[in-house]
């Protein structure tokens, strides 16, 4: 048993409690509430901390092991090297306070398995397997011959092209076969791909519907990468659960999202990081041009969604390994500051990274993201109050303690595994 007494307890959803206490009993939370009303816990480990929160979620990230903002790198990195890089990234994320990651394309299904078996110290990972797009779409590497890219899809399992309903069904089934907990599609063009346009829809209505239906049979939701409005509307019509990025979201899109009970995962961190550091780090010219074209509109979309009351979950789109790559693992907590900058209150941003986050997994969601009895004992402690200064979460050194499934993964003075 572990007993965490805090100056402030932020439950994830609902009002914070001053002088709060969380009691962990094995893998679940036994008590969360005022210290004055907490049960006696003889023999428990006792921790006195400034703030206690549910473990954070990153609802949009990639275990890709790249060192540059250029996806062409995916074709040249050796899979064994990639695997070692992402094992480190998983540990870095955990120490930054992220106890759960919804991994929307990359090696997440394998990282998740390595964490469960105890090989890697990392967050709970809910992986999508490969990102699905049509040929020439966002999950294609347009600078290489198409048969190379098809070969790469089989070899690294991070992206896959599929065209027409039968290929889309097979692509979904291939991801399920590897243990995907959700399916990720590109319903519009993207910024980091060479020749497609972020505003254009990708996949037909029929293809999107077939993917959503096939995923649904296995109780998986579909997450749709969308910038342009046609893709957002088509994806919602097909029944996807989440809109990723949502750059050209307008009033009509927001209302449609409310009607479908869909969740927006805006991923502001990657936009800010690549605007500031992308060019110097080797981001290709085509990606720089596209980023400049969407960056301001993307910020606006967050505000529009928030005003309409669309549910927002926090995601970063980090995928970089190493210590200097822009949009790298470990920076995840900075997303909450960006959400606040674009209209959310600090507590709303925390809710987006905790209580709201599991809803992005539909039926695959664990009982997580809140400090409530019966919830998973994924808990973090901070050196200050993030409802006063959300920036605290951007620096992993402010995350003093991390428990995942009731197991202490980080505490002051303990050696870092990375
Ligand atoms: Zn992404």
mmCIF file of C-alpha atoms and ligand atoms in Angstrom:
data_model
loop_
_atom_site.group_PDB
_atom_site.id
_atom_site.type_symbol
_atom_site.label_atom_id
_atom_site.label_comp_id
_atom_site.label_asym_id
_atom_site.label_seq_id
_atom_site.Cartn_x
_atom_site.Cartn_y
_atom_site.Cartn_z
ATOM 1 C CA UNK A 1 0.000 0.000 0.000
ATOM 2 C CA UNK A 2 1.120 3.536 -0.811
ATOM 3 C CA UNK A 3 -0.260 6.709 0.792
ATOM 4 C CA UNK A 4 0.312 10.010 -1.007
ATOM 5 C CA UNK A 5 -0.546 13.172 0.915
ATOM 6 C CA UNK A 6 -0.569 16.365 -1.150
ATOM 7 C CA UNK A 7 -1.050 20.098 -0.660
ATOM 8 C CA UNK A 8 -3.404 19.851 -3.623
ATOM 9 C CA UNK A 9 -5.117 16.827 -5.178
ATOM 10 C CA UNK A 10 -6.258 17.361 -8.766
ATOM 11 C CA UNK A 11 -8.654 14.504 -9.555
ATOM 12 C CA UNK A 12 -8.651 14.816 -13.375
ATOM 13 C CA UNK A 13 -12.318 15.756 -13.529
ATOM 14 C CA UNK A 14 -14.013 17.925 -10.913
ATOM 15 C CA UNK A 15 -12.712 20.369 -8.350
ATOM 16 C CA UNK A 16 -9.254 20.068 -6.792
ATOM 17 C CA UNK A 17 -9.019 19.221 -3.098
ATOM 18 C CA UNK A 18 -6.652 21.063 -0.771
ATOM 19 C CA UNK A 19 -4.867 18.727 1.657
ATOM 20 C CA UNK A 20 -5.773 15.665 -0.336
ATOM 21 C CA UNK A 21 -4.714 12.067 -0.012
ATOM 22 C CA UNK A 22 -4.522 9.153 -2.453
ATOM 23 C CA UNK A 23 -4.186 5.576 -1.247
ATOM 24 C CA UNK A 24 -2.978 2.935 -3.691
ATOM 25 C CA UNK A 25 -3.799 -0.684 -2.998
ATOM 26 C CA UNK A 26 -1.924 -2.791 -5.514
ATOM 27 C CA UNK A 27 -2.866 -1.861 -9.085
ATOM 28 C CA UNK A 28 -5.930 0.223 -8.130
ATOM 29 C CA UNK A 29 -6.753 3.377 -6.215
ATOM 30 C CA UNK A 30 -8.405 2.588 -2.895
ATOM 31 C CA UNK A 31 -9.090 6.141 -1.743
ATOM 32 C CA UNK A 32 -8.836 9.673 -3.115
ATOM 33 C CA UNK A 33 -10.162 12.630 -1.154
ATOM 34 C CA UNK A 34 -9.483 14.896 1.810
ATOM 35 C CA UNK A 35 -6.626 13.708 4.034
ATOM 36 C CA UNK A 36 -8.860 14.336 7.056
ATOM 37 C CA UNK A 37 -11.264 11.628 5.880
ATOM 38 C CA UNK A 38 -8.677 9.151 4.576
ATOM 39 C CA UNK A 39 -8.679 5.636 6.037
ATOM 40 C CA UNK A 40 -5.871 4.510 8.306
ATOM 41 C CA UNK A 41 -3.111 2.798 6.314
ATOM 42 C CA UNK A 42 -0.824 0.964 8.737
ATOM 43 C CA UNK A 43 2.395 -0.161 7.106
ATOM 44 C CA UNK A 44 1.849 1.906 3.949
ATOM 45 C CA UNK A 45 4.670 3.801 2.258
ATOM 46 C CA UNK A 46 3.973 7.475 2.986
ATOM 47 C CA UNK A 47 4.785 10.289 0.556
ATOM 48 C CA UNK A 48 4.367 14.000 1.205
ATOM 49 C CA UNK A 49 4.116 15.913 -2.091
ATOM 50 C CA UNK A 50 3.072 19.332 -3.411
ATOM 51 C CA UNK A 51 0.511 18.111 -5.957
ATOM 52 C CA UNK A 52 -0.935 14.745 -6.899
ATOM 53 C CA UNK A 53 -2.633 14.031 -10.246
ATOM 54 C CA UNK A 54 -3.708 11.093 -12.345
ATOM 55 C CA UNK A 55 -0.893 9.858 -14.597
ATOM 56 C CA UNK A 56 -0.910 11.840 -17.831
ATOM 57 C CA UNK A 57 -1.981 10.537 -21.230
ATOM 58 C CA UNK A 58 -0.525 11.430 -24.595
ATOM 59 C CA UNK A 59 -3.343 10.560 -26.999
ATOM 60 C CA UNK A 60 -1.345 11.095 -30.193
ATOM 61 C CA UNK A 61 2.289 10.073 -30.366
ATOM 62 C CA UNK A 62 4.556 7.889 -32.460
ATOM 63 C CA UNK A 63 7.287 5.432 -31.509
ATOM 64 C CA UNK A 64 9.226 5.940 -34.727
ATOM 65 C CA UNK A 65 12.801 6.421 -33.560
ATOM 66 C CA UNK A 66 13.620 9.283 -35.926
ATOM 67 C CA UNK A 67 16.260 11.948 -35.355
ATOM 68 C CA UNK A 68 15.006 14.443 -37.941
ATOM 69 C CA UNK A 69 11.675 16.021 -38.947
ATOM 70 C CA UNK A 70 11.854 14.158 -42.254
ATOM 71 C CA UNK A 71 9.875 10.944 -42.650
ATOM 72 C CA UNK A 72 12.192 9.795 -45.453
ATOM 73 C CA UNK A 73 14.388 8.690 -42.532
ATOM 74 C CA UNK A 74 11.960 5.840 -41.832
ATOM 75 C CA UNK A 75 13.245 4.026 -44.906
ATOM 76 C CA UNK A 76 16.913 4.152 -43.938
ATOM 77 C CA UNK A 77 16.908 3.431 -40.187
ATOM 78 C CA UNK A 78 17.667 -0.161 -39.279
ATOM 79 C CA UNK A 79 14.680 -1.693 -37.451
ATOM 80 C CA UNK A 80 16.911 -2.904 -34.595
ATOM 81 C CA UNK A 81 18.232 0.619 -34.024
ATOM 82 C CA UNK A 82 14.708 2.029 -34.166
ATOM 83 C CA UNK A 83 13.606 -0.492 -31.541
ATOM 84 C CA UNK A 84 16.382 0.530 -29.144
ATOM 85 C CA UNK A 85 15.618 4.202 -29.612
ATOM 86 C CA UNK A 86 11.912 3.771 -28.880
ATOM 87 C CA UNK A 87 12.612 1.677 -25.786
ATOM 88 C CA UNK A 88 14.451 4.701 -24.428
ATOM 89 C CA UNK A 89 11.642 7.020 -25.536
ATOM 90 C CA UNK A 90 9.150 4.938 -23.566
ATOM 91 C CA UNK A 91 11.195 5.344 -20.380
ATOM 92 C CA UNK A 92 11.591 9.068 -21.033
ATOM 93 C CA UNK A 93 7.811 9.459 -21.407
ATOM 94 C CA UNK A 94 7.138 7.622 -18.163
ATOM 95 C CA UNK A 95 9.586 9.815 -16.255
ATOM 96 C CA UNK A 96 7.879 12.897 -17.735
ATOM 97 C CA UNK A 97 4.676 11.782 -16.003
ATOM 98 C CA UNK A 98 3.027 10.023 -18.937
ATOM 99 C CA UNK A 99 1.677 6.704 -17.734
ATOM 100 C CA UNK A 100 -0.417 6.064 -20.856
ATOM 101 C CA UNK A 101 0.207 6.617 -24.536
ATOM 102 C CA UNK A 102 -2.195 6.196 -27.414
ATOM 103 C CA UNK A 103 0.272 5.474 -30.160
ATOM 104 C CA UNK A 104 -1.203 6.286 -33.561
ATOM 105 C CA UNK A 105 1.317 4.721 -35.921
ATOM 106 C CA UNK A 106 4.747 3.283 -35.239
ATOM 107 C CA UNK A 107 6.121 0.530 -33.050
ATOM 108 C CA UNK A 108 3.578 1.118 -30.284
ATOM 109 C CA UNK A 109 2.034 -2.350 -30.393
ATOM 110 C CA UNK A 110 5.493 -3.807 -29.724
ATOM 111 C CA UNK A 111 6.479 -1.232 -27.099
ATOM 112 C CA UNK A 112 3.210 -1.955 -25.336
ATOM 113 C CA UNK A 113 3.984 -5.653 -25.324
ATOM 114 C CA UNK A 114 7.533 -5.060 -24.046
ATOM 115 C CA UNK A 115 6.149 -2.923 -21.197
ATOM 116 C CA UNK A 116 3.563 -5.548 -20.220
ATOM 117 C CA UNK A 117 6.189 -8.311 -20.122
ATOM 118 C CA UNK A 118 8.531 -6.077 -18.101
ATOM 119 C CA UNK A 119 11.293 -5.809 -20.704
ATOM 120 C CA UNK A 120 10.917 -2.039 -21.033
ATOM 121 C CA UNK A 121 10.036 0.497 -18.350
ATOM 122 C CA UNK A 122 7.439 2.633 -20.027
ATOM 123 C CA UNK A 123 3.842 3.815 -20.057
ATOM 124 C CA UNK A 124 0.814 1.672 -20.867
ATOM 125 C CA UNK A 125 0.856 1.808 -24.650
ATOM 126 C CA UNK A 126 -2.260 1.462 -26.797
ATOM 127 C CA UNK A 127 -0.878 1.081 -30.304
ATOM 128 C CA UNK A 128 -2.525 1.383 -33.705
ATOM 129 C CA UNK A 129 0.136 -0.510 -35.620
ATOM 130 C CA UNK A 130 0.591 1.056 -39.055
ATOM 131 C CA UNK A 131 -1.005 4.291 -40.230
ATOM 132 C CA UNK A 132 -3.357 3.470 -43.135
ATOM 133 C CA UNK A 133 -3.620 5.730 -46.153
ATOM 134 C CA UNK A 134 -4.392 5.379 -49.839
ATOM 135 C CA UNK A 135 -1.494 5.075 -52.280
ATOM 136 C CA UNK A 136 -0.005 8.554 -52.620
ATOM 137 C CA UNK A 137 -1.650 9.547 -49.326
ATOM 138 C CA UNK A 138 -0.142 10.886 -46.115
ATOM 139 C CA UNK A 139 1.221 7.497 -44.991
ATOM 140 C CA UNK A 140 3.173 6.996 -48.202
ATOM 141 C CA UNK A 141 6.753 8.096 -48.811
ATOM 142 C CA UNK A 142 6.379 9.853 -52.128
ATOM 143 C CA UNK A 143 10.098 10.314 -52.755
ATOM 144 C CA UNK A 144 10.666 6.562 -53.194
ATOM 145 C CA UNK A 145 9.436 4.111 -55.845
ATOM 146 C CA UNK A 146 6.071 2.760 -54.792
ATOM 147 C CA UNK A 147 7.214 -0.878 -54.637
ATOM 148 C CA UNK A 148 9.950 0.129 -52.164
ATOM 149 C CA UNK A 149 7.351 1.733 -49.951
ATOM 150 C CA UNK A 150 5.143 -1.369 -50.102
ATOM 151 C CA UNK A 151 8.158 -3.448 -49.105
ATOM 152 C CA UNK A 152 8.887 -1.014 -46.285
ATOM 153 C CA UNK A 153 5.304 -1.319 -45.059
ATOM 154 C CA UNK A 154 5.801 -5.058 -44.574
ATOM 155 C CA UNK A 155 9.289 -4.613 -43.109
ATOM 156 C CA UNK A 156 8.741 -1.874 -40.494
ATOM 157 C CA UNK A 157 4.963 -1.958 -39.959
ATOM 158 C CA UNK A 158 4.590 1.783 -39.363
ATOM 159 C CA UNK A 159 2.658 2.728 -42.484
ATOM 160 C CA UNK A 160 0.541 0.944 -45.051
ATOM 161 C CA UNK A 161 -1.121 1.888 -48.310
ATOM 162 C CA UNK A 162 -4.482 0.348 -49.152
ATOM 163 C CA UNK A 163 -6.892 1.096 -51.974
ATOM 164 C CA UNK A 164 -10.479 0.001 -52.370
ATOM 165 C CA UNK A 165 -12.655 -1.701 -49.774
ATOM 166 C CA UNK A 166 -11.043 -5.189 -49.896
ATOM 167 C CA UNK A 167 -7.517 -3.820 -49.347
ATOM 168 C CA UNK A 168 -8.761 -1.538 -46.585
ATOM 169 C CA UNK A 169 -10.376 -4.496 -44.800
ATOM 170 C CA UNK A 170 -7.183 -6.512 -45.095
ATOM 171 C CA UNK A 171 -5.126 -3.591 -43.809
ATOM 172 C CA UNK A 172 -7.351 -3.307 -40.728
ATOM 173 C CA UNK A 173 -7.135 -7.061 -40.133
ATOM 174 C CA UNK A 174 -3.346 -6.984 -40.420
ATOM 175 C CA UNK A 175 -3.192 -4.372 -37.644
ATOM 176 C CA UNK A 176 -5.595 -6.356 -35.446
ATOM 177 C CA UNK A 177 -3.417 -9.401 -36.032
ATOM 178 C CA UNK A 178 -0.476 -7.521 -34.480
ATOM 179 C CA UNK A 179 -2.500 -6.463 -31.458
ATOM 180 C CA UNK A 180 -3.628 -2.974 -32.472
ATOM 181 C CA UNK A 181 -5.920 -1.372 -29.888
ATOM 182 C CA UNK A 182 -7.241 1.208 -32.370
ATOM 183 C CA UNK A 183 -7.021 1.846 -36.100
ATOM 184 C CA UNK A 184 -5.428 4.980 -37.526
ATOM 185 C CA UNK A 185 -6.360 6.342 -40.945
ATOM 186 C CA UNK A 186 -5.458 9.399 -42.971
ATOM 187 C CA UNK A 187 -8.686 11.090 -44.022
ATOM 188 C CA UNK A 188 -6.784 14.051 -45.465
ATOM 189 C CA UNK A 189 -3.373 14.922 -46.787
ATOM 190 C CA UNK A 190 -0.640 15.921 -44.382
ATOM 191 C CA UNK A 191 2.206 18.323 -43.717
ATOM 192 C CA UNK A 192 5.145 15.925 -43.543
ATOM 193 C CA UNK A 193 4.294 14.034 -46.750
ATOM 194 C CA UNK A 194 5.671 15.403 -50.009
ATOM 195 C CA UNK A 195 3.045 15.736 -52.716
ATOM 196 C CA UNK A 196 -0.404 15.590 -51.096
ATOM 197 C CA UNK A 197 -2.458 18.584 -49.994
ATOM 198 C CA UNK A 198 -3.571 18.823 -46.338
ATOM 199 C CA UNK A 199 -6.943 20.153 -47.478
ATOM 200 C CA UNK A 200 -7.787 17.236 -49.777
ATOM 201 C CA UNK A 201 -9.786 14.278 -48.513
ATOM 202 C CA UNK A 202 -8.064 10.886 -48.527
ATOM 203 C CA UNK A 203 -9.960 7.592 -48.745
ATOM 204 C CA UNK A 204 -13.448 7.524 -50.235
ATOM 205 C CA UNK A 205 -16.564 7.449 -48.090
ATOM 206 C CA UNK A 206 -16.900 3.745 -48.834
ATOM 207 C CA UNK A 207 -13.343 2.987 -47.786
ATOM 208 C CA UNK A 208 -13.681 4.963 -44.542
ATOM 209 C CA UNK A 209 -16.987 3.303 -43.701
ATOM 210 C CA UNK A 210 -15.560 -0.161 -44.348
ATOM 211 C CA UNK A 211 -12.569 0.554 -42.090
ATOM 212 C CA UNK A 212 -14.740 1.879 -39.249
ATOM 213 C CA UNK A 213 -17.105 -1.099 -39.519
ATOM 214 C CA UNK A 214 -14.313 -3.673 -39.569
ATOM 215 C CA UNK A 215 -12.581 -2.047 -36.601
ATOM 216 C CA UNK A 216 -15.904 -1.848 -34.772
ATOM 217 C CA UNK A 217 -16.469 -5.590 -35.091
ATOM 218 C CA UNK A 218 -13.323 -6.043 -33.035
ATOM 219 C CA UNK A 219 -14.383 -3.299 -30.580
ATOM 220 C CA UNK A 220 -11.759 -0.884 -31.864
ATOM 221 C CA UNK A 221 -12.349 2.748 -32.705
ATOM 222 C CA UNK A 222 -10.827 4.630 -35.620
ATOM 223 C CA UNK A 223 -8.693 7.727 -35.238
ATOM 224 C CA UNK A 224 -8.648 9.943 -38.327
ATOM 225 C CA UNK A 225 -5.794 12.238 -39.240
ATOM 226 C CA UNK A 226 -7.578 15.221 -40.839
ATOM 227 C CA UNK A 227 -6.579 18.764 -41.677
ATOM 228 C CA UNK A 228 -9.073 19.791 -44.390
ATOM 229 C CA UNK A 229 -12.808 20.093 -43.829
ATOM 230 C CA UNK A 230 -13.844 17.510 -46.478
ATOM 231 C CA UNK A 231 -11.831 14.836 -44.655
ATOM 232 C CA UNK A 232 -13.151 15.868 -41.240
ATOM 233 C CA UNK A 233 -16.762 15.643 -42.422
ATOM 234 C CA UNK A 234 -16.240 12.375 -44.312
ATOM 235 C CA UNK A 235 -14.512 10.796 -41.320
ATOM 236 C CA UNK A 236 -17.305 11.828 -38.962
ATOM 237 C CA UNK A 237 -19.923 10.554 -41.368
ATOM 238 C CA UNK A 238 -18.114 7.215 -41.477
ATOM 239 C CA UNK A 239 -18.188 7.025 -37.688
ATOM 240 C CA UNK A 240 -14.600 7.647 -36.579
ATOM 241 C CA UNK A 241 -14.161 8.315 -32.882
ATOM 242 C CA UNK A 242 -11.455 10.969 -32.964
ATOM 243 C CA UNK A 243 -10.320 13.751 -35.255
ATOM 244 C CA UNK A 244 -6.556 14.225 -35.099
ATOM 245 C CA UNK A 245 -5.159 17.746 -35.757
ATOM 246 C CA UNK A 246 -8.489 19.161 -37.092
ATOM 247 C CA UNK A 247 -6.819 22.181 -38.678
ATOM 248 C CA UNK A 248 -9.711 23.473 -40.792
ATOM 249 C CA UNK A 249 -12.382 22.667 -38.219
ATOM 250 C CA UNK A 250 -15.116 25.322 -38.364
ATOM 251 C CA UNK A 251 -18.511 25.839 -36.714
ATOM 252 C CA UNK A 252 -20.148 23.186 -38.879
ATOM 253 C CA UNK A 253 -17.424 20.625 -38.117
ATOM 254 C CA UNK A 254 -17.671 21.401 -34.399
ATOM 255 C CA UNK A 255 -21.435 20.856 -34.424
ATOM 256 C CA UNK A 256 -20.992 17.604 -36.356
ATOM 257 C CA UNK A 257 -18.430 16.459 -33.780
ATOM 258 C CA UNK A 258 -20.873 17.167 -30.955
ATOM 259 C CA UNK A 259 -23.568 15.221 -32.762
ATOM 260 C CA UNK A 260 -21.228 12.212 -33.250
ATOM 261 C CA UNK A 261 -19.776 12.531 -29.749
ATOM 262 C CA UNK A 262 -16.336 12.614 -31.382
ATOM 263 C CA UNK A 263 -13.183 13.796 -29.633
ATOM 264 C CA UNK A 264 -10.636 16.272 -31.012
ATOM 265 C CA UNK A 265 -6.924 15.618 -30.462
ATOM 266 C CA UNK A 266 -5.357 18.872 -31.685
ATOM 267 C CA UNK A 267 -1.581 18.111 -31.340
ATOM 268 C CA UNK A 268 -0.341 21.696 -31.058
ATOM 269 C CA UNK A 269 3.116 20.776 -29.773
ATOM 270 C CA UNK A 270 4.413 19.481 -33.078
ATOM 271 C CA UNK A 271 3.234 22.597 -34.904
ATOM 272 C CA UNK A 272 5.018 24.907 -32.452
ATOM 273 C CA UNK A 273 8.150 22.760 -32.326
ATOM 274 C CA UNK A 274 8.505 22.443 -36.090
ATOM 275 C CA UNK A 275 7.757 26.146 -36.633
ATOM 276 C CA UNK A 276 10.545 27.054 -34.233
ATOM 277 C CA UNK A 277 13.149 24.363 -34.915
ATOM 278 C CA UNK A 278 12.058 22.319 -37.943
ATOM 279 C CA UNK A 279 14.066 24.094 -40.627
ATOM 280 C CA UNK A 280 17.319 23.986 -38.672
ATOM 281 C CA UNK A 281 16.790 20.282 -37.910
ATOM 282 C CA UNK A 282 16.379 19.255 -41.550
ATOM 283 C CA UNK A 283 12.669 19.544 -42.193
ATOM 284 C CA UNK A 284 12.163 19.360 -45.990
ATOM 285 C CA UNK A 285 11.122 22.526 -47.875
ATOM 286 C CA UNK A 286 7.755 21.074 -48.890
ATOM 287 C CA UNK A 287 6.889 20.376 -45.254
ATOM 288 C CA UNK A 288 7.985 23.853 -44.143
ATOM 289 C CA UNK A 289 5.748 25.431 -46.779
ATOM 290 C CA UNK A 290 2.747 23.339 -45.795
ATOM 291 C CA UNK A 291 3.329 23.960 -42.087
ATOM 292 C CA UNK A 292 3.364 27.731 -42.580
ATOM 293 C CA UNK A 293 0.111 27.457 -44.516
ATOM 294 C CA UNK A 294 -1.746 25.595 -41.743
ATOM 295 C CA UNK A 295 -0.140 26.801 -38.484
ATOM 296 C CA UNK A 296 -2.354 29.807 -37.652
ATOM 297 C CA UNK A 297 -5.558 28.119 -38.797
ATOM 298 C CA UNK A 298 -4.714 25.147 -36.593
ATOM 299 C CA UNK A 299 -4.492 27.369 -33.508
ATOM 300 C CA UNK A 300 -7.834 28.940 -34.415
ATOM 301 C CA UNK A 301 -9.461 25.498 -34.707
ATOM 302 C CA UNK A 302 -8.618 24.663 -31.096
ATOM 303 C CA UNK A 303 -10.423 27.820 -29.951
ATOM 304 C CA UNK A 304 -13.468 27.085 -32.151
ATOM 305 C CA UNK A 305 -13.743 23.520 -30.860
ATOM 306 C CA UNK A 306 -13.408 24.657 -27.267
ATOM 307 C CA UNK A 307 -16.062 27.381 -27.658
ATOM 308 C CA UNK A 308 -18.500 24.809 -29.023
ATOM 309 C CA UNK A 309 -17.830 22.437 -26.147
ATOM 310 C CA UNK A 310 -16.229 19.736 -28.312
ATOM 311 C CA UNK A 311 -14.397 17.225 -26.146
ATOM 312 C CA UNK A 312 -10.652 17.750 -26.439
ATOM 313 C CA UNK A 313 -7.987 15.175 -25.543
ATOM 314 C CA UNK A 314 -4.311 16.040 -25.264
ATOM 315 C CA UNK A 315 -1.905 14.662 -27.839
ATOM 316 C CA UNK A 316 1.446 15.924 -29.019
ATOM 317 C CA UNK A 317 2.394 14.068 -32.216
ATOM 318 C CA UNK A 318 5.902 13.582 -30.786
ATOM 319 C CA UNK A 319 7.886 10.965 -32.644
ATOM 320 C CA UNK A 320 11.454 12.188 -32.318
ATOM 321 C CA UNK A 321 14.081 10.226 -30.408
ATOM 322 C CA UNK A 322 17.298 11.579 -28.925
ATOM 323 C CA UNK A 323 17.849 14.709 -26.897
ATOM 324 C CA UNK A 324 17.733 17.503 -29.489
ATOM 325 C CA UNK A 325 15.231 16.399 -32.162
ATOM 326 C CA UNK A 326 12.264 18.792 -32.335
ATOM 327 C CA UNK A 327 8.946 17.268 -31.124
ATOM 328 C CA UNK A 328 10.743 14.537 -29.205
ATOM 329 C CA UNK A 329 9.643 12.208 -26.445
ATOM 330 C CA UNK A 330 9.854 13.822 -23.014
ATOM 331 C CA UNK A 331 8.417 17.124 -24.209
ATOM 332 C CA UNK A 332 4.889 15.709 -24.000
ATOM 333 C CA UNK A 333 3.826 17.817 -21.000
ATOM 334 C CA UNK A 334 4.276 21.057 -22.948
ATOM 335 C CA UNK A 335 1.078 20.303 -24.869
ATOM 336 C CA UNK A 336 -1.018 21.344 -21.866
ATOM 337 C CA UNK A 337 0.529 24.811 -21.938
ATOM 338 C CA UNK A 338 -0.373 25.143 -25.614
ATOM 339 C CA UNK A 339 -3.960 24.103 -24.920
ATOM 340 C CA UNK A 340 -4.144 26.829 -22.280
ATOM 341 C CA UNK A 341 -2.641 29.333 -24.700
ATOM 342 C CA UNK A 342 -5.458 28.563 -27.145
ATOM 343 C CA UNK A 343 -8.392 28.877 -24.795
ATOM 344 C CA UNK A 344 -8.593 26.032 -22.265
ATOM 345 C CA UNK A 345 -8.277 26.703 -18.543
ATOM 346 C CA UNK A 346 -5.440 24.905 -16.746
ATOM 347 C CA UNK A 347 -7.901 22.439 -15.210
ATOM 348 C CA UNK A 348 -9.509 21.835 -18.611
ATOM 349 C CA UNK A 349 -6.089 21.128 -20.108
ATOM 350 C CA UNK A 350 -5.347 18.679 -17.290
ATOM 351 C CA UNK A 351 -8.720 17.024 -17.881
ATOM 352 C CA UNK A 352 -7.828 16.713 -21.589
ATOM 353 C CA UNK A 353 -4.658 14.835 -20.604
ATOM 354 C CA UNK A 354 -6.313 12.692 -17.923
ATOM 355 C CA UNK A 355 -10.065 12.089 -17.499
ATOM 356 C CA UNK A 356 -11.043 12.689 -21.136
ATOM 357 C CA UNK A 357 -8.141 10.764 -22.638
ATOM 358 C CA UNK A 358 -9.396 7.153 -22.242
ATOM 359 C CA UNK A 359 -12.523 8.040 -24.237
ATOM 360 C CA UNK A 360 -10.276 8.222 -27.328
ATOM 361 C CA UNK A 361 -10.055 4.419 -27.153
ATOM 362 C CA UNK A 362 -13.759 3.627 -27.030
ATOM 363 C CA UNK A 363 -14.367 0.058 -25.794
ATOM 364 C CA UNK A 364 -10.604 -0.524 -25.367
ATOM 365 C CA UNK A 365 -10.344 2.208 -22.708
ATOM 366 C CA UNK A 366 -9.010 1.184 -19.315
ATOM 367 C CA UNK A 367 -10.475 2.540 -16.067
ATOM 368 C CA UNK A 368 -7.911 5.314 -15.968
ATOM 369 C CA UNK A 369 -7.363 9.052 -15.985
ATOM 370 C CA UNK A 370 -8.992 9.988 -12.679
ATOM 371 C CA UNK A 371 -8.133 9.842 -9.003
ATOM 372 C CA UNK A 372 -11.148 7.818 -7.924
ATOM 373 C CA UNK A 373 -11.507 4.591 -5.974
ATOM 374 C CA UNK A 374 -11.410 1.623 -8.351
ATOM 375 C CA UNK A 375 -9.424 3.420 -11.026
ATOM 376 C CA UNK A 376 -5.995 2.219 -12.168
ATOM 377 C CA UNK A 377 -3.249 3.339 -9.780
ATOM 378 C CA UNK A 378 -1.531 5.480 -12.419
ATOM 379 C CA UNK A 379 -0.576 8.530 -10.388
ATOM 380 C CA UNK A 380 2.016 11.306 -10.520
ATOM 381 C CA UNK A 381 3.256 13.886 -8.049
ATOM 382 C CA UNK A 382 4.600 17.327 -8.949
ATOM 383 C CA UNK A 383 6.822 19.869 -7.208
ATOM 384 C CA UNK A 384 4.196 22.619 -7.690
ATOM 385 C CA UNK A 385 0.555 23.270 -8.476
ATOM 386 C CA UNK A 386 -0.141 23.006 -12.226
ATOM 387 C CA UNK A 387 -3.563 24.646 -11.879
ATOM 388 C CA UNK A 388 -1.643 27.821 -10.997
ATOM 389 C CA UNK A 389 1.240 27.308 -13.459
ATOM 390 C CA UNK A 390 0.538 24.808 -16.229
ATOM 391 C CA UNK A 391 4.136 25.266 -17.423
ATOM 392 C CA UNK A 392 5.275 23.032 -14.545
ATOM 393 C CA UNK A 393 4.253 20.020 -16.630
ATOM 394 C CA UNK A 394 6.549 20.956 -19.505
ATOM 395 C CA UNK A 395 9.659 20.132 -17.468
ATOM 396 C CA UNK A 396 10.003 16.461 -16.465
ATOM 397 C CA UNK A 397 12.223 17.429 -13.510
ATOM 398 C CA UNK A 398 9.076 18.840 -11.864
ATOM 399 C CA UNK A 399 7.523 15.372 -11.971
ATOM 400 C CA UNK A 400 8.806 14.068 -8.643
ATOM 401 C CA UNK A 401 7.013 10.719 -8.492
ATOM 402 C CA UNK A 402 5.364 8.350 -10.948
ATOM 403 C CA UNK A 403 3.334 5.235 -10.166
ATOM 404 C CA UNK A 404 2.073 2.995 -12.954
ATOM 405 C CA UNK A 405 -0.360 0.276 -11.987
ATOM 406 C CA UNK A 406 0.519 0.950 -8.347
ATOM 407 C CA UNK A 407 4.204 0.340 -8.931
ATOM 408 C CA UNK A 408 6.556 3.231 -8.149
ATOM 409 C CA UNK A 409 8.465 4.081 -11.317
ATOM 410 C CA UNK A 410 10.092 7.348 -10.284
ATOM 411 C CA UNK A 411 10.948 8.975 -6.964
ATOM 412 C CA UNK A 412 13.470 11.654 -5.931
ATOM 413 C CA UNK A 413 16.994 10.320 -5.640
ATOM 414 C CA UNK A 414 16.333 7.179 -7.644
ATOM 415 C CA UNK A 415 18.612 6.481 -10.554
ATOM 416 C CA UNK A 416 17.129 7.084 -13.963
ATOM 417 C CA UNK A 417 16.999 3.984 -16.164
ATOM 418 C CA UNK A 418 17.816 6.114 -19.231
HETATM 419 ZN ZN1 LIG B 1 0.751 11.916 -35.942
#
